[in-house]
Amino acid sequence: MLKQYIVDAFTDRIFHGNPAAVCVLEQWLPDDLMIQIAAENNLSETAFTVKEGARNRLRWFTPSTEIDLCGHATLATAYVLLNYYEQNVPQIVFDTLSGDLTVQRHSDLYEMNFPAYELHEVPVTNEMEEALGIRPMEAWMGRDLLCVLPSEDDVQAFVPDAEKALHLPGLILHTTAQGKDADYVLRSYAPKLGIAEDPVCGSGNCHTAPFWAKRLDKEGLTAYQCSARGGTLYCSVQGDRVRIAGKAALYAIAELQIAIHGLSFGEAYASRRY
């Protein structure tokens, strides 16, 4: 039996925040099968985790590929493990492609310790303006492209042309502005990963939180991802690390009907033929 959880991250209500699928495995599946599962789920990310000794290995897949960092699916996985598998521990340490990631539980908040991306300013181009429909005030590069818009209303109103955004630099495109009620707002678009818009992007705040911490001269920040689903993140920048906290809500628990080489999932585990 392969159990899968659907968790809405960065919210305390289902149908809000960012939904992630979480598969808790006894041992790893073939990579192509994990990509197939992620494609079938058709969510921004599906997380797979395996207990390896005292540690938990964690991997993230979009519907088309494996990625090196995902915030909301990390929070969702920690929520599942801390509530259903390891209820008596205060934190989880994940071994990932981005190094060790720690998630601590503080009441109903789950706080992740992530690397901050080093940003460097790049010229604003006509291609950025054409893709966004508005000319950014500034542009910055880390892993992703960060475009600073004049106002929160602009971040909400201007949705990029996905085809034109494919040709912009960076893995993901984030638009951001200073917020009215939150310190800053953002939206995240990932057409290169087969994701039109990521409803709440934890790793995006590894770009925006360091930017706004410096710009606003604040260590602790409240961020609001103003997608249709919406989500709130509580960020604290400490040197080259960003602590990102949020809530989570369980939407569903399912049993995946997976067959490997003609065997059921349970039979395949028993025979180890895959």
mmCIF file of N, CA and C in Angstrom, residues 114-201:
data_model
loop_
_atom_site.group_PDB
_atom_site.id
_atom_site.type_symbol
_atom_site.label_atom_id
_atom_site.label_comp_id
_atom_site.label_asym_id
_atom_site.label_seq_id
_atom_site.Cartn_x
_atom_site.Cartn_y
_atom_site.Cartn_z
ATOM 1 N N PHE A 114 15.859 27.520 5.667
ATOM 2 C CA PHE A 114 16.238 27.369 4.262
ATOM 3 C C PHE A 114 17.434 28.253 3.923
ATOM 4 N N PRO A 115 18.149 27.916 2.861
ATOM 5 C CA PRO A 115 19.223 28.805 2.391
ATOM 6 C C PRO A 115 18.650 30.037 1.708
ATOM 7 N N ALA A 116 19.271 31.180 1.936
ATOM 8 C CA ALA A 116 18.893 32.406 1.232
ATOM 9 C C ALA A 116 19.672 32.471 -0.079
ATOM 10 N N TYR A 117 18.987 32.837 -1.144
ATOM 11 C CA TYR A 117 19.678 32.996 -2.420
ATOM 12 C C TYR A 117 20.386 34.349 -2.465
ATOM 13 N N GLU A 118 21.597 34.330 -2.955
ATOM 14 C CA GLU A 118 22.333 35.574 -3.152
ATOM 15 C C GLU A 118 21.813 36.252 -4.407
ATOM 16 N N LEU A 119 21.398 37.485 -4.285
ATOM 17 C CA LEU A 119 20.808 38.214 -5.394
ATOM 18 C C LEU A 119 21.793 39.218 -5.982
ATOM 19 N N HIS A 120 21.740 39.395 -7.285
ATOM 20 C CA HIS A 120 22.478 40.486 -7.910
ATOM 21 C C HIS A 120 21.545 41.189 -8.882
ATOM 22 N N GLU A 121 21.643 42.505 -8.913
ATOM 23 C CA GLU A 121 20.740 43.289 -9.747
ATOM 24 C C GLU A 121 21.119 43.121 -11.215
ATOM 25 N N VAL A 122 20.093 43.017 -12.058
ATOM 26 C CA VAL A 122 20.291 42.894 -13.501
ATOM 27 C C VAL A 122 19.472 43.980 -14.194
ATOM 28 N N PRO A 123 19.837 44.340 -15.411
ATOM 29 C CA PRO A 123 19.083 45.376 -16.118
ATOM 30 C C PRO A 123 17.646 44.941 -16.396
ATOM 31 N N VAL A 124 16.734 45.879 -16.255
ATOM 32 C CA VAL A 124 15.358 45.660 -16.690
ATOM 33 C C VAL A 124 15.327 45.722 -18.214
ATOM 34 N N THR A 125 14.718 44.724 -18.831
ATOM 35 C CA THR A 125 14.748 44.628 -20.292
ATOM 36 C C THR A 125 13.346 44.807 -20.885
ATOM 37 N N ASN A 126 13.333 45.090 -22.184
ATOM 38 C CA ASN A 126 12.054 45.174 -22.895
ATOM 39 C C ASN A 126 11.333 43.831 -22.878
ATOM 40 N N GLU A 127 12.115 42.733 -22.872
ATOM 41 C CA GLU A 127 11.504 41.399 -22.840
ATOM 42 C C GLU A 127 10.751 41.173 -21.526
ATOM 43 N N MET A 128 11.291 41.683 -20.427
ATOM 44 C CA MET A 128 10.584 41.583 -19.143
ATOM 45 C C MET A 128 9.272 42.352 -19.204
ATOM 46 N N GLU A 129 9.325 43.571 -19.744
ATOM 47 C CA GLU A 129 8.119 44.388 -19.838
ATOM 48 C C GLU A 129 7.076 43.727 -20.731
ATOM 49 N N GLU A 130 7.513 43.154 -21.841
ATOM 50 C CA GLU A 130 6.571 42.503 -22.755
ATOM 51 C C GLU A 130 5.935 41.274 -22.109
ATOM 52 N N ALA A 131 6.723 40.517 -21.335
ATOM 53 C CA ALA A 131 6.189 39.320 -20.689
ATOM 54 C C ALA A 131 5.221 39.671 -19.569
ATOM 55 N N LEU A 132 5.541 40.728 -18.807
ATOM 56 C CA LEU A 132 4.733 41.081 -17.641
ATOM 57 C C LEU A 132 3.559 41.992 -17.969
ATOM 58 N N GLY A 133 3.662 42.759 -19.037
ATOM 59 C CA GLY A 133 2.632 43.741 -19.324
ATOM 60 C C GLY A 133 2.838 45.044 -18.580
ATOM 61 N N ILE A 134 3.899 45.147 -17.814
ATOM 62 C CA ILE A 134 4.264 46.346 -17.072
ATOM 63 C C ILE A 134 5.779 46.340 -16.926
ATOM 64 N N ARG A 135 6.386 47.516 -16.927
ATOM 65 C CA ARG A 135 7.836 47.568 -16.812
ATOM 66 C C ARG A 135 8.230 47.508 -15.339
ATOM 67 N N PRO A 136 9.035 46.515 -14.943
ATOM 68 C CA PRO A 136 9.482 46.440 -13.545
ATOM 69 C C PRO A 136 10.327 47.653 -13.170
ATOM 70 N N MET A 137 10.271 48.015 -11.898
ATOM 71 C CA MET A 137 11.127 49.081 -11.399
ATOM 72 C C MET A 137 12.564 48.593 -11.262
ATOM 73 N N GLU A 138 12.703 47.316 -10.873
ATOM 74 C CA GLU A 138 14.021 46.697 -10.687
ATOM 75 C C GLU A 138 13.901 45.225 -11.057
ATOM 76 N N ALA A 139 15.047 44.599 -11.346
ATOM 77 C CA ALA A 139 15.099 43.152 -11.581
ATOM 78 C C ALA A 139 16.337 42.592 -10.888
ATOM 79 N N TRP A 140 16.173 41.430 -10.262
ATOM 80 C CA TRP A 140 17.250 40.791 -9.503
ATOM 81 C C TRP A 140 17.276 39.309 -9.839
ATOM 82 N N MET A 141 18.487 38.734 -9.835
ATOM 83 C CA MET A 141 18.651 37.323 -10.157
ATOM 84 C C MET A 141 19.249 36.560 -8.992
ATOM 85 N N GLY A 142 18.644 35.411 -8.678
ATOM 86 C CA GLY A 142 19.242 34.397 -7.825
ATOM 87 C C GLY A 142 19.150 33.106 -8.612
ATOM 88 N N ARG A 143 18.520 32.094 -8.059
ATOM 89 C CA ARG A 143 18.126 30.953 -8.890
ATOM 90 C C ARG A 143 17.017 31.400 -9.831
ATOM 91 N N ASP A 144 16.147 32.286 -9.318
ATOM 92 C CA ASP A 144 14.968 32.762 -10.036
ATOM 93 C C ASP A 144 15.131 34.229 -10.408
ATOM 94 N N LEU A 145 14.234 34.708 -11.243
ATOM 95 C CA LEU A 145 14.172 36.117 -11.604
ATOM 96 C C LEU A 145 13.144 36.813 -10.723
ATOM 97 N N LEU A 146 13.572 37.885 -10.059
ATOM 98 C CA LEU A 146 12.715 38.662 -9.167
ATOM 99 C C LEU A 146 12.478 40.036 -9.791
ATOM 100 N N CYS A 147 11.212 40.339 -10.111
ATOM 101 C CA CYS A 147 10.868 41.617 -10.702
ATOM 102 C C CYS A 147 10.075 42.435 -9.693
ATOM 103 N N VAL A 148 10.580 43.617 -9.381
ATOM 104 C CA VAL A 148 9.951 44.500 -8.407
ATOM 105 C C VAL A 148 9.011 45.449 -9.146
ATOM 106 N N LEU A 149 7.722 45.404 -8.776
ATOM 107 C CA LEU A 149 6.715 46.234 -9.426
ATOM 108 C C LEU A 149 6.366 47.435 -8.536
ATOM 109 N N PRO A 150 5.728 48.452 -9.105
ATOM 110 C CA PRO A 150 5.480 49.675 -8.338
ATOM 111 C C PRO A 150 4.584 49.489 -7.120
ATOM 112 N N SER A 151 3.579 48.597 -7.183
ATOM 113 C CA SER A 151 2.620 48.517 -6.084
ATOM 114 C C SER A 151 2.057 47.112 -5.936
ATOM 115 N N GLU A 152 1.433 46.859 -4.784
ATOM 116 C CA GLU A 152 0.741 45.591 -4.549
ATOM 117 C C GLU A 152 -0.345 45.367 -5.592
ATOM 118 N N ASP A 153 -1.065 46.420 -5.950
ATOM 119 C CA ASP A 153 -2.125 46.284 -6.958
ATOM 120 C C ASP A 153 -1.564 45.799 -8.287
ATOM 121 N N ASP A 154 -0.356 46.233 -8.630
ATOM 122 C CA ASP A 154 0.262 45.793 -9.880
ATOM 123 C C ASP A 154 0.610 44.305 -9.826
ATOM 124 N N VAL A 155 1.099 43.832 -8.674
ATOM 125 C CA VAL A 155 1.415 42.410 -8.531
ATOM 126 C C VAL A 155 0.147 41.578 -8.712
ATOM 127 N N GLN A 156 -0.959 42.066 -8.176
ATOM 128 C CA GLN A 156 -2.221 41.344 -8.305
ATOM 129 C C GLN A 156 -2.787 41.409 -9.720
ATOM 130 N N ALA A 157 -2.590 42.539 -10.397
ATOM 131 C CA ALA A 157 -3.271 42.762 -11.674
ATOM 132 C C ALA A 157 -2.543 42.181 -12.876
ATOM 133 N N PHE A 158 -1.200 42.223 -12.857
ATOM 134 C CA PHE A 158 -0.443 41.875 -14.065
ATOM 135 C C PHE A 158 0.058 40.430 -13.998
ATOM 136 N N VAL A 159 -0.520 39.587 -14.843
ATOM 137 C CA VAL A 159 -0.140 38.178 -14.952
ATOM 138 C C VAL A 159 0.672 38.011 -16.222
ATOM 139 N N PRO A 160 1.867 37.431 -16.138
ATOM 140 C CA PRO A 160 2.731 37.383 -17.322
ATOM 141 C C PRO A 160 2.195 36.477 -18.424
ATOM 142 N N ASP A 161 2.617 36.779 -19.617
ATOM 143 C CA ASP A 161 2.375 35.914 -20.766
ATOM 144 C C ASP A 161 3.297 34.707 -20.630
ATOM 145 N N ALA A 162 2.716 33.516 -20.479
ATOM 146 C CA ALA A 162 3.513 32.316 -20.184
ATOM 147 C C ALA A 162 4.522 32.020 -21.285
ATOM 148 N N GLU A 163 4.140 32.199 -22.530
ATOM 149 C CA GLU A 163 5.041 31.903 -23.639
ATOM 150 C C GLU A 163 6.230 32.851 -23.628
ATOM 151 N N LYS A 164 5.981 34.140 -23.380
ATOM 152 C CA LYS A 164 7.070 35.108 -23.331
ATOM 153 C C LYS A 164 7.917 34.927 -22.074
ATOM 154 N N ALA A 165 7.292 34.517 -20.969
ATOM 155 C CA ALA A 165 8.031 34.296 -19.723
ATOM 156 C C ALA A 165 9.006 33.135 -19.843
ATOM 157 N N LEU A 166 8.721 32.195 -20.752
ATOM 158 C CA LEU A 166 9.638 31.070 -20.966
ATOM 159 C C LEU A 166 11.033 31.538 -21.371
ATOM 160 N N HIS A 167 11.117 32.681 -22.000
ATOM 161 C CA HIS A 167 12.384 33.159 -22.552
ATOM 162 C C HIS A 167 13.119 34.103 -21.600
ATOM 163 N N LEU A 168 12.550 34.360 -20.421
ATOM 164 C CA LEU A 168 13.236 35.191 -19.444
ATOM 165 C C LEU A 168 14.244 34.359 -18.664
ATOM 166 N N PRO A 169 15.279 34.976 -18.115
ATOM 167 C CA PRO A 169 16.256 34.207 -17.336
ATOM 168 C C PRO A 169 15.656 33.733 -16.014
ATOM 169 N N GLY A 170 16.318 32.746 -15.401
ATOM 170 C CA GLY A 170 15.872 32.240 -14.111
ATOM 171 C C GLY A 170 14.933 31.057 -14.249
ATOM 172 N N LEU A 171 14.867 30.246 -13.192
ATOM 173 C CA LEU A 171 14.002 29.065 -13.215
ATOM 174 C C LEU A 171 12.537 29.444 -13.030
ATOM 175 N N ILE A 172 12.276 30.326 -12.060
ATOM 176 C CA ILE A 172 10.919 30.776 -11.740
ATOM 177 C C ILE A 172 10.900 32.294 -11.826
ATOM 178 N N LEU A 173 9.759 32.847 -12.199
ATOM 179 C CA LEU A 173 9.577 34.294 -12.272
ATOM 180 C C LEU A 173 8.715 34.733 -11.086
ATOM 181 N N HIS A 174 9.246 35.649 -10.282
ATOM 182 C CA HIS A 174 8.491 36.206 -9.159
ATOM 183 C C HIS A 174 8.257 37.691 -9.395
ATOM 184 N N THR A 175 7.043 38.152 -9.126
ATOM 185 C CA THR A 175 6.773 39.576 -9.072
ATOM 186 C C THR A 175 6.508 39.937 -7.616
ATOM 187 N N THR A 176 6.952 41.104 -7.202
ATOM 188 C CA THR A 176 6.834 41.481 -5.786
ATOM 189 C C THR A 176 6.703 42.987 -5.660
ATOM 190 N N ALA A 177 6.134 43.414 -4.531
ATOM 191 C CA ALA A 177 6.022 44.830 -4.198
ATOM 192 C C ALA A 177 5.822 44.935 -2.699
ATOM 193 N N GLN A 178 6.065 46.120 -2.162
ATOM 194 C CA GLN A 178 5.776 46.349 -0.748
ATOM 195 C C GLN A 178 4.272 46.200 -0.536
ATOM 196 N N GLY A 179 3.900 45.580 0.607
ATOM 197 C CA GLY A 179 2.499 45.301 0.851
ATOM 198 C C GLY A 179 1.781 46.382 1.627
ATOM 199 N N LYS A 180 0.455 46.283 1.634
ATOM 200 C CA LYS A 180 -0.377 47.187 2.422
ATOM 201 C C LYS A 180 -0.546 46.650 3.841
ATOM 202 N N ASP A 181 -0.971 45.405 3.969
ATOM 203 C CA ASP A 181 -1.156 44.786 5.283
ATOM 204 C C ASP A 181 0.035 43.917 5.662
ATOM 205 N N ALA A 182 0.650 43.261 4.689
ATOM 206 C CA ALA A 182 1.876 42.495 4.908
ATOM 207 C C ALA A 182 3.077 43.371 4.554
ATOM 208 N N ASP A 183 4.271 42.931 4.976
ATOM 209 C CA ASP A 183 5.477 43.690 4.618
ATOM 210 C C ASP A 183 5.695 43.698 3.110
ATOM 211 N N TYR A 184 5.433 42.558 2.477
ATOM 212 C CA TYR A 184 5.537 42.509 1.023
ATOM 213 C C TYR A 184 4.595 41.457 0.485
ATOM 214 N N VAL A 185 4.300 41.574 -0.797
ATOM 215 C CA VAL A 185 3.483 40.582 -1.498
ATOM 216 C C VAL A 185 4.298 40.034 -2.664
ATOM 217 N N LEU A 186 3.893 38.873 -3.140
ATOM 218 C CA LEU A 186 4.547 38.285 -4.306
ATOM 219 C C LEU A 186 3.603 37.346 -5.018
ATOM 220 N N ARG A 187 3.932 37.058 -6.281
ATOM 221 C CA ARG A 187 3.317 35.977 -7.045
ATOM 222 C C ARG A 187 4.441 35.263 -7.780
ATOM 223 N N SER A 188 4.220 33.980 -8.088
ATOM 224 C CA SER A 188 5.293 33.135 -8.630
ATOM 225 C C SER A 188 4.774 32.348 -9.825
ATOM 226 N N TYR A 189 5.541 32.372 -10.922
ATOM 227 C CA TYR A 189 5.155 31.722 -12.167
ATOM 228 C C TYR A 189 6.301 30.828 -12.640
ATOM 229 N N ALA A 190 5.962 29.603 -13.035
ATOM 230 C CA ALA A 190 7.009 28.652 -13.397
ATOM 231 C C ALA A 190 6.667 27.890 -14.676
ATOM 232 N N PRO A 191 6.502 28.581 -15.812
ATOM 233 C CA PRO A 191 6.181 27.868 -17.048
ATOM 234 C C PRO A 191 7.283 26.906 -17.483
ATOM 235 N N LYS A 192 8.542 27.166 -17.091
ATOM 236 C CA LYS A 192 9.626 26.249 -17.456
ATOM 237 C C LYS A 192 9.487 24.902 -16.748
ATOM 238 N N LEU A 193 8.724 24.880 -15.659
ATOM 239 C CA LEU A 193 8.495 23.648 -14.901
ATOM 240 C C LEU A 193 7.098 23.084 -15.160
ATOM 241 N N GLY A 194 6.388 23.642 -16.126
ATOM 242 C CA GLY A 194 5.041 23.178 -16.421
ATOM 243 C C GLY A 194 4.003 23.675 -15.427
ATOM 244 N N ILE A 195 4.317 24.771 -14.700
ATOM 245 C CA ILE A 195 3.416 25.316 -13.687
ATOM 246 C C ILE A 195 3.075 26.749 -14.084
ATOM 247 N N ALA A 196 1.813 26.994 -14.403
ATOM 248 C CA ALA A 196 1.420 28.342 -14.812
ATOM 249 C C ALA A 196 1.674 29.325 -13.673
ATOM 250 N N GLU A 197 1.107 29.043 -12.497
ATOM 251 C CA GLU A 197 1.355 29.853 -11.314
ATOM 252 C C GLU A 197 1.426 28.955 -10.100
ATOM 253 N N ASP A 198 2.468 29.128 -9.296
ATOM 254 C CA ASP A 198 2.599 28.413 -8.037
ATOM 255 C C ASP A 198 1.809 29.204 -6.991
ATOM 256 N N PRO A 199 0.760 28.627 -6.394
ATOM 257 C CA PRO A 199 -0.110 29.415 -5.516
ATOM 258 C C PRO A 199 0.610 30.068 -4.338
ATOM 259 N N VAL A 200 1.529 29.323 -3.698
ATOM 260 C CA VAL A 200 2.359 29.891 -2.627
ATOM 261 C C VAL A 200 3.724 29.229 -2.736
ATOM 262 N N CYS A 201 4.754 30.013 -2.988
ATOM 263 C CA CYS A 201 6.078 29.460 -3.296
ATOM 264 C C CYS A 201 7.032 29.720 -2.134
#
